[in-house]
PDB file of C-alpha atoms in Angstrom:
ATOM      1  CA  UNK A 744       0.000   0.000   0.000  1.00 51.00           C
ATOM      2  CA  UNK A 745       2.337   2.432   0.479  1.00 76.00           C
ATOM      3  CA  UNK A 746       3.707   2.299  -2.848  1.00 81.00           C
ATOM      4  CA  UNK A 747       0.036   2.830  -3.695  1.00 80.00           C
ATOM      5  CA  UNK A 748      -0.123   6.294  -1.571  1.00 78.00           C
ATOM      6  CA  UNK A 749       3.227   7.447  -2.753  1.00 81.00           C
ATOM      7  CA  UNK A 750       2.117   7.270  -6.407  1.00 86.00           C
ATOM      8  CA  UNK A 751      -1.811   8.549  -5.508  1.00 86.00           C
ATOM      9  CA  UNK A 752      -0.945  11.332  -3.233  1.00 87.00           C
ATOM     10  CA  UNK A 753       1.139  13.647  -5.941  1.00 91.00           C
ATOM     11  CA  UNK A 754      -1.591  12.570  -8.641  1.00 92.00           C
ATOM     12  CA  UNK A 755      -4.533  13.904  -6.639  1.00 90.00           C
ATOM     13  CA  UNK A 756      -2.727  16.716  -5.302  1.00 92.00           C
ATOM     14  CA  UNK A 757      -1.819  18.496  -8.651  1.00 92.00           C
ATOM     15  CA  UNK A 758      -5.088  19.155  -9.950  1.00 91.00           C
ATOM     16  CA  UNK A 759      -5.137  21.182  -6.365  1.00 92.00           C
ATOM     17  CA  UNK A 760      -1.808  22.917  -7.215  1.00 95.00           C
ATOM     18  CA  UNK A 761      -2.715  23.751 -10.869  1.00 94.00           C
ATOM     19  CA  UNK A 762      -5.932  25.406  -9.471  1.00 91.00           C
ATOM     20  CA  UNK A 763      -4.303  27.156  -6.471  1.00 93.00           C
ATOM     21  CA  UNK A 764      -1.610  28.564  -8.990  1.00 95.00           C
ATOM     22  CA  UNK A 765      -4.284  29.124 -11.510  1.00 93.00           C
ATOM     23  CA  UNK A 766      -6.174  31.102  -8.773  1.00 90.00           C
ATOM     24  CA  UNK A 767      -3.214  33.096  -7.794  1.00 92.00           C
ATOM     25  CA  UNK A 768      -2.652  34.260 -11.702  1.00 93.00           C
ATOM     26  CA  UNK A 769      -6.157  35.132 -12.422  1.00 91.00           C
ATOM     27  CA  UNK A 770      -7.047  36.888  -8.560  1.00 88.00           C
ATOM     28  CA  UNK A 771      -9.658  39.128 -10.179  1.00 88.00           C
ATOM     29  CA  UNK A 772     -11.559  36.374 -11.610  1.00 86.00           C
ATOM     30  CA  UNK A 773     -11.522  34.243  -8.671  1.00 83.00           C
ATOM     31  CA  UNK A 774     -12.784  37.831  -6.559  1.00 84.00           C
ATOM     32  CA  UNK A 775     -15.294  38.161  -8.924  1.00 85.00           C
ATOM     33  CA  UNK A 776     -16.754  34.352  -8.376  1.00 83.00           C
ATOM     34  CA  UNK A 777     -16.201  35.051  -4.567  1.00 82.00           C
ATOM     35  CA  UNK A 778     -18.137  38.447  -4.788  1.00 80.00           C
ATOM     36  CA  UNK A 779     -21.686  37.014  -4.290  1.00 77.00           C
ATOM     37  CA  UNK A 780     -20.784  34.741  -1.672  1.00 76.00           C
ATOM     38  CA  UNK A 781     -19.222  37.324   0.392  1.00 76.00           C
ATOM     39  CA  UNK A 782     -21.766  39.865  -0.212  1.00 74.00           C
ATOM     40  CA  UNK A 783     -24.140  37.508   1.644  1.00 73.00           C
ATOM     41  CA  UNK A 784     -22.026  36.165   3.810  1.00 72.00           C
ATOM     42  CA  UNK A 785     -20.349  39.812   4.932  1.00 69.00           C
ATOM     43  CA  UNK A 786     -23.163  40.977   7.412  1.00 71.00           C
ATOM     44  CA  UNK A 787     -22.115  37.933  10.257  1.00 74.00           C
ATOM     45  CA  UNK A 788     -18.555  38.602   9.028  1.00 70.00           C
ATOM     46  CA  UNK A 789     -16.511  40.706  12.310  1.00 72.00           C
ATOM     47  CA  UNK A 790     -14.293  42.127   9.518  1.00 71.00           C
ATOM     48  CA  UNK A 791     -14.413  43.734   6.031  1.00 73.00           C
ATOM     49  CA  UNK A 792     -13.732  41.111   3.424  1.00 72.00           C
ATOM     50  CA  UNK A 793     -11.641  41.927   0.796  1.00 78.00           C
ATOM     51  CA  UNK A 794     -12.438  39.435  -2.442  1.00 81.00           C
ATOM     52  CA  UNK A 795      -9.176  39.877  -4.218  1.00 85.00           C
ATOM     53  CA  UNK A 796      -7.103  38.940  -0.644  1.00 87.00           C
ATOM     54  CA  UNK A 797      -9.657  35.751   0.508  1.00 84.00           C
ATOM     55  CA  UNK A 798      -8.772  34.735  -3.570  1.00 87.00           C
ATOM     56  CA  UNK A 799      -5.465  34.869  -2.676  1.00 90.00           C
ATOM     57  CA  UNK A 800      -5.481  32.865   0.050  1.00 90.00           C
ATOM     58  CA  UNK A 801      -7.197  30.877  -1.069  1.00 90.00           C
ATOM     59  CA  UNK A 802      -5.052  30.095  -3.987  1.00 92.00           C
ATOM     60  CA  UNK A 803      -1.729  30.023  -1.767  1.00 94.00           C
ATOM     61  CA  UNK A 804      -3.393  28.017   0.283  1.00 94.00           C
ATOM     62  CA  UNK A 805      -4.490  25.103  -2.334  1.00 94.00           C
ATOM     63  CA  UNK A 806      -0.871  25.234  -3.533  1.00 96.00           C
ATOM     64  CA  UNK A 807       0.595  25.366  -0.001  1.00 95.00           C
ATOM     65  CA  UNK A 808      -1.718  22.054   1.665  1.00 95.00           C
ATOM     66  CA  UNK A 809      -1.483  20.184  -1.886  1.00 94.00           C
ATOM     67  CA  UNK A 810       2.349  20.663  -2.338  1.00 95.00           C
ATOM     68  CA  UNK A 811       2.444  18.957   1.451  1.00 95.00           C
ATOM     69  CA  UNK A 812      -0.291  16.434   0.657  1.00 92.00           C
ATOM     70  CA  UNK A 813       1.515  15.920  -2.505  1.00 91.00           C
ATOM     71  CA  UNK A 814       4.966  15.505  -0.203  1.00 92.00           C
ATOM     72  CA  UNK A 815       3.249  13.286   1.831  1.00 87.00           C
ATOM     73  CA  UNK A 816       3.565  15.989   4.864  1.00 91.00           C
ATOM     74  CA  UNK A 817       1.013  16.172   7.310  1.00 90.00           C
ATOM     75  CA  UNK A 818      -1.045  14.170   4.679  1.00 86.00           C
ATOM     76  CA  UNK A 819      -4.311  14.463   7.357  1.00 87.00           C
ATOM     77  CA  UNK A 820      -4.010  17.576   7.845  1.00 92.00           C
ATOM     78  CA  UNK A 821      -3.877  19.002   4.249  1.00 93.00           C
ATOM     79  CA  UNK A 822      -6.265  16.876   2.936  1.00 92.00           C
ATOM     80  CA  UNK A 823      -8.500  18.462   5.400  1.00 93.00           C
ATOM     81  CA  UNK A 824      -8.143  21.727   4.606  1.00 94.00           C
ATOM     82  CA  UNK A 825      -7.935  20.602   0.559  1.00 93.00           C
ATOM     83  CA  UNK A 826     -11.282  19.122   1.264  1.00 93.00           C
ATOM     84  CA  UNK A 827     -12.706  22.126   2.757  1.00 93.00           C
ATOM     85  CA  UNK A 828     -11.331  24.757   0.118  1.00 91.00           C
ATOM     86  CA  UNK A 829     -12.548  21.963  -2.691  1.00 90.00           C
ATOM     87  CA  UNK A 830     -16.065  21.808  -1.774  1.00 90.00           C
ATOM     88  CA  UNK A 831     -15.864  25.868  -1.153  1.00 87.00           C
ATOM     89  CA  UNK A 832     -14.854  25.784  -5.012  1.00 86.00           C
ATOM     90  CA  UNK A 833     -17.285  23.779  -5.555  1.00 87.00           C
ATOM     91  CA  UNK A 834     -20.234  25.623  -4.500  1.00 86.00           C
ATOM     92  CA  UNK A 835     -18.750  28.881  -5.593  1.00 83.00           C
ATOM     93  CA  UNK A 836     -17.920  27.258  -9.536  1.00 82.00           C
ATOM     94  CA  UNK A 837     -21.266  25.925  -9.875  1.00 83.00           C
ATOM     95  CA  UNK A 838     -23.080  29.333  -8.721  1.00 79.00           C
ATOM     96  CA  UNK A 839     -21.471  31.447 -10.916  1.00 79.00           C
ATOM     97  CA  UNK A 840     -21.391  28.563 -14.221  1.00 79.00           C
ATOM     98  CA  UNK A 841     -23.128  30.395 -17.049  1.00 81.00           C
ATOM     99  CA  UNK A 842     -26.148  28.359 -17.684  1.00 82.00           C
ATOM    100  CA  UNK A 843     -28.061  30.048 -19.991  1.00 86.00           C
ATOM    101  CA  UNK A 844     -27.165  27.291 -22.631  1.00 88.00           C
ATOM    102  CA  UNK A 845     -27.445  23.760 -23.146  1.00 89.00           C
ATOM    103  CA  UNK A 846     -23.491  23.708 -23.752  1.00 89.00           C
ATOM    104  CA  UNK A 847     -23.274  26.159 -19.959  1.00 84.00           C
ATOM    105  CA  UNK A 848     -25.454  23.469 -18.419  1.00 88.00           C
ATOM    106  CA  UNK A 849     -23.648  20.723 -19.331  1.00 90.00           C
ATOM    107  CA  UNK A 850     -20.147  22.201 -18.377  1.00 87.00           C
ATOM    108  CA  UNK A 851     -21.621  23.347 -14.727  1.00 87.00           C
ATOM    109  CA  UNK A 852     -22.816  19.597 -13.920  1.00 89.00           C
ATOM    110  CA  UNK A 853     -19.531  18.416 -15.474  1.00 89.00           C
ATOM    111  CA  UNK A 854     -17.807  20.644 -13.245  1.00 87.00           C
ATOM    112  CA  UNK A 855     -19.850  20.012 -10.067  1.00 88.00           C
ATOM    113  CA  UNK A 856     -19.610  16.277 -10.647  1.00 90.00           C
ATOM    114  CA  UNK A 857     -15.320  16.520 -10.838  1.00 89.00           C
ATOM    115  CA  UNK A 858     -15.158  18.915  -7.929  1.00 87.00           C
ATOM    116  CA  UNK A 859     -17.091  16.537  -5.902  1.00 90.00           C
ATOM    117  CA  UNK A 860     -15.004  13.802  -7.130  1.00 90.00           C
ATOM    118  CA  UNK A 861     -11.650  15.693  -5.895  1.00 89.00           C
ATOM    119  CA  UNK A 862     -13.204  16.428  -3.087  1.00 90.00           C
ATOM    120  CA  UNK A 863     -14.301  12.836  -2.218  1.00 89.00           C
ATOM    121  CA  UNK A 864     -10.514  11.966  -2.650  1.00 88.00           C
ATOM    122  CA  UNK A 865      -8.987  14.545  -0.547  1.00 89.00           C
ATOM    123  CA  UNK A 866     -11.785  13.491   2.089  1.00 88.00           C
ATOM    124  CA  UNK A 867     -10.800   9.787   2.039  1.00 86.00           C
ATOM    125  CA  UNK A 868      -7.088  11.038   1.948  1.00 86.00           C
ATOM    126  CA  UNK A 869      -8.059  12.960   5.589  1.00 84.00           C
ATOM    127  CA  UNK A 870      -9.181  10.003   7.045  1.00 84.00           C
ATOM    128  CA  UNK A 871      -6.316   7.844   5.955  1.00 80.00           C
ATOM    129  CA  UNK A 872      -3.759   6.994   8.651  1.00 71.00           C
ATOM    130  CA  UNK A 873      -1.421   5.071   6.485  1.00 68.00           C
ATOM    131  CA  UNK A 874      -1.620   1.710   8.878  1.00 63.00           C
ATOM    132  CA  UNK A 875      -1.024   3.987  11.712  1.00 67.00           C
ATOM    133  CA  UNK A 876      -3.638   4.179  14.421  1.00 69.00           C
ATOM    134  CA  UNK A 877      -5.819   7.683  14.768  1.00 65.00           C
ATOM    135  CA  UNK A 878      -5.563   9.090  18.128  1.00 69.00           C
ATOM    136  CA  UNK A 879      -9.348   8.027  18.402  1.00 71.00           C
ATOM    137  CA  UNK A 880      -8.592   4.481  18.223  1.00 69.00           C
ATOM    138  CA  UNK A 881      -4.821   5.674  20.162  1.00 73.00           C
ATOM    139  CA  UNK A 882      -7.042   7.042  22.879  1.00 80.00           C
ATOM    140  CA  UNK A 883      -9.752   4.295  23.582  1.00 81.00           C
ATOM    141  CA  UNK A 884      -7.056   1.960  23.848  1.00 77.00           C
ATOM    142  CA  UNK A 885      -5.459   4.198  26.387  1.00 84.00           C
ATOM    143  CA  UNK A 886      -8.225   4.332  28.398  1.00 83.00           C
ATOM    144  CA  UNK A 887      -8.945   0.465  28.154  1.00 82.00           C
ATOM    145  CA  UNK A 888      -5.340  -0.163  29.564  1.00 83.00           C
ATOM    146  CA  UNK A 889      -5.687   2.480  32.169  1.00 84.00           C
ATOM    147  CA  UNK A 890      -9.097   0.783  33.505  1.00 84.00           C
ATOM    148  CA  UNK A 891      -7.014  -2.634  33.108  1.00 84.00           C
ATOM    149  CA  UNK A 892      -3.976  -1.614  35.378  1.00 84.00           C
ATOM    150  CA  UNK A 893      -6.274   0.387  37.462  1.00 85.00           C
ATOM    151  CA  UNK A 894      -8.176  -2.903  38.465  1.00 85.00           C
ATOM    152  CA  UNK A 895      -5.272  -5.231  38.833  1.00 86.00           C
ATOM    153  CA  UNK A 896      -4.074  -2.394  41.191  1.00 87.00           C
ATOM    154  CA  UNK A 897      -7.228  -2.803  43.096  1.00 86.00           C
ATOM    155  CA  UNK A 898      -7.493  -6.788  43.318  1.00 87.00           C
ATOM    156  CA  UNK A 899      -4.033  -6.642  44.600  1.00 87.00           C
ATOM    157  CA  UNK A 900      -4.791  -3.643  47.027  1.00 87.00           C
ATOM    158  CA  UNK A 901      -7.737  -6.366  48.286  1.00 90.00           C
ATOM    159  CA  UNK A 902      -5.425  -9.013  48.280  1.00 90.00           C
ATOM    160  CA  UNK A 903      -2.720  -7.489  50.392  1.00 91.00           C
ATOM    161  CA  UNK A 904      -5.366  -6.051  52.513  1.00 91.00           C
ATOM    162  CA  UNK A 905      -6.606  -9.054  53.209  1.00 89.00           C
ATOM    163  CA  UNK A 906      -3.484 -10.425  54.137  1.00 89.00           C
ATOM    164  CA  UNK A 907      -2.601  -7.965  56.292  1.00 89.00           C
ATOM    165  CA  UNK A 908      -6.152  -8.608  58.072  1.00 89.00           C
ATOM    166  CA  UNK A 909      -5.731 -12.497  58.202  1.00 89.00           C
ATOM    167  CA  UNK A 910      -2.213 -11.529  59.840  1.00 90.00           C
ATOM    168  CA  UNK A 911      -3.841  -9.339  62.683  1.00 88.00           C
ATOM    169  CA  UNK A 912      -6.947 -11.460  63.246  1.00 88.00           C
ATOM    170  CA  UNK A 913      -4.017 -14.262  64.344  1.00 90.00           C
ATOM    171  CA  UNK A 914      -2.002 -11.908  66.202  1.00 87.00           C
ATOM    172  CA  UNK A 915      -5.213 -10.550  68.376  1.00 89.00           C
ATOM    173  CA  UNK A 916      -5.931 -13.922  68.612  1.00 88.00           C
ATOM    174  CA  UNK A 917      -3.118 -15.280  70.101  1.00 88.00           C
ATOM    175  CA  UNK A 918      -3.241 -12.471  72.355  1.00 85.00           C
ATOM    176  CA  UNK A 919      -6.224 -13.361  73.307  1.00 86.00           C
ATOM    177  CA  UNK A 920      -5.319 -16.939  74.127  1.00 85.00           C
ATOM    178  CA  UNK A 921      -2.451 -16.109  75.644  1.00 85.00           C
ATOM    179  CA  UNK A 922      -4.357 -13.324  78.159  1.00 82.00           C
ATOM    180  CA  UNK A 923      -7.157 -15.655  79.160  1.00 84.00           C
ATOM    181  CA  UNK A 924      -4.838 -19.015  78.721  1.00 75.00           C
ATOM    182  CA  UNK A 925      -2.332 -17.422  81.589  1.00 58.00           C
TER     183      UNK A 925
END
């Protein structure tokens, strides 16, 4: 498998690249895909958004997480945020698809169907921990060996108590016999 994920993870990531660097040449298109979305979205925003600096970031940030992804560098962690920025693509490339032809129709589901598909990877690729446990599974075994150790603690806590009990119930007993027996 890992010669599997070696290959996969570069192929997957460049169509990210390619559209982060494509992003990052053409910031006033990008803005003015973004503009609608932020126009709603801009009254719960705390801060003025500016369209042309989100595209940016955007676009440094696709080429950024799918250079690492690609690298196989925090491989989780940028296919999280790929996946996130993907599906934001997404939504934003299939509002603003011209649709007022058969041809613009076609293009936007063709679109929407291979964003979903990239996303759907990059998703998968989050999840993947490369044979490695998650800290999820990590942490429930954690706790199972912590309950383990803390009951063999306790049954030898009763043990030794009990022990210690049997001990004194012979002592007080003997002085017992020896008191009355003298």
């Amino acid at each position: 498998m890992p010669f599997v994920r070696t290959l996969a993870r570069p192929m997957l990531a460049s169509s990210f690249v390619l559209a982060g660097v494509d992003k990052l040449k053409n910031t006033d298109d990008t803005a003015q895909q973004l503009s609608p979305l932020l126009r709603k979205a801009a009254a719960s925003l705390p801060f003025q958004a500016d369209e042309k600096m989100l595209a940016r970031v955007i676009g440094g940030t696709q080429v950024g997480a799918g250079v690492l992804f690609g690298l196989g560098k925090f491989s989780r962690l940028t296919a999280t945020l790929l996946t996130v920025i993907s599906l934001l693509n997404t939504f934003v490339e299939w509002r603003s698809a011209d649709i007022s032809s058969k041809e613009g129709r076609e293009t936007r589901r063709n679109q929407l169907l291979k964003n979903l598909s990239l996303s759907g990877g990059a998703l998968l690729a989050s999840v993947d921990t490369a044979g490695k446990p998650g800290l999820a599974w990590r942490a429930e075994h954690l706790a199972a060996d912590a309950r383990k150790g803390a009951s063999h603690l306790a049954s030898d806590a009763r043990r030794t108590t009990n022990k210690k009990l049997a001990k004194a119930d012979k002592a007080v007993r003997r002085a017992v016999e020896q008191a009355t027996g003298a």
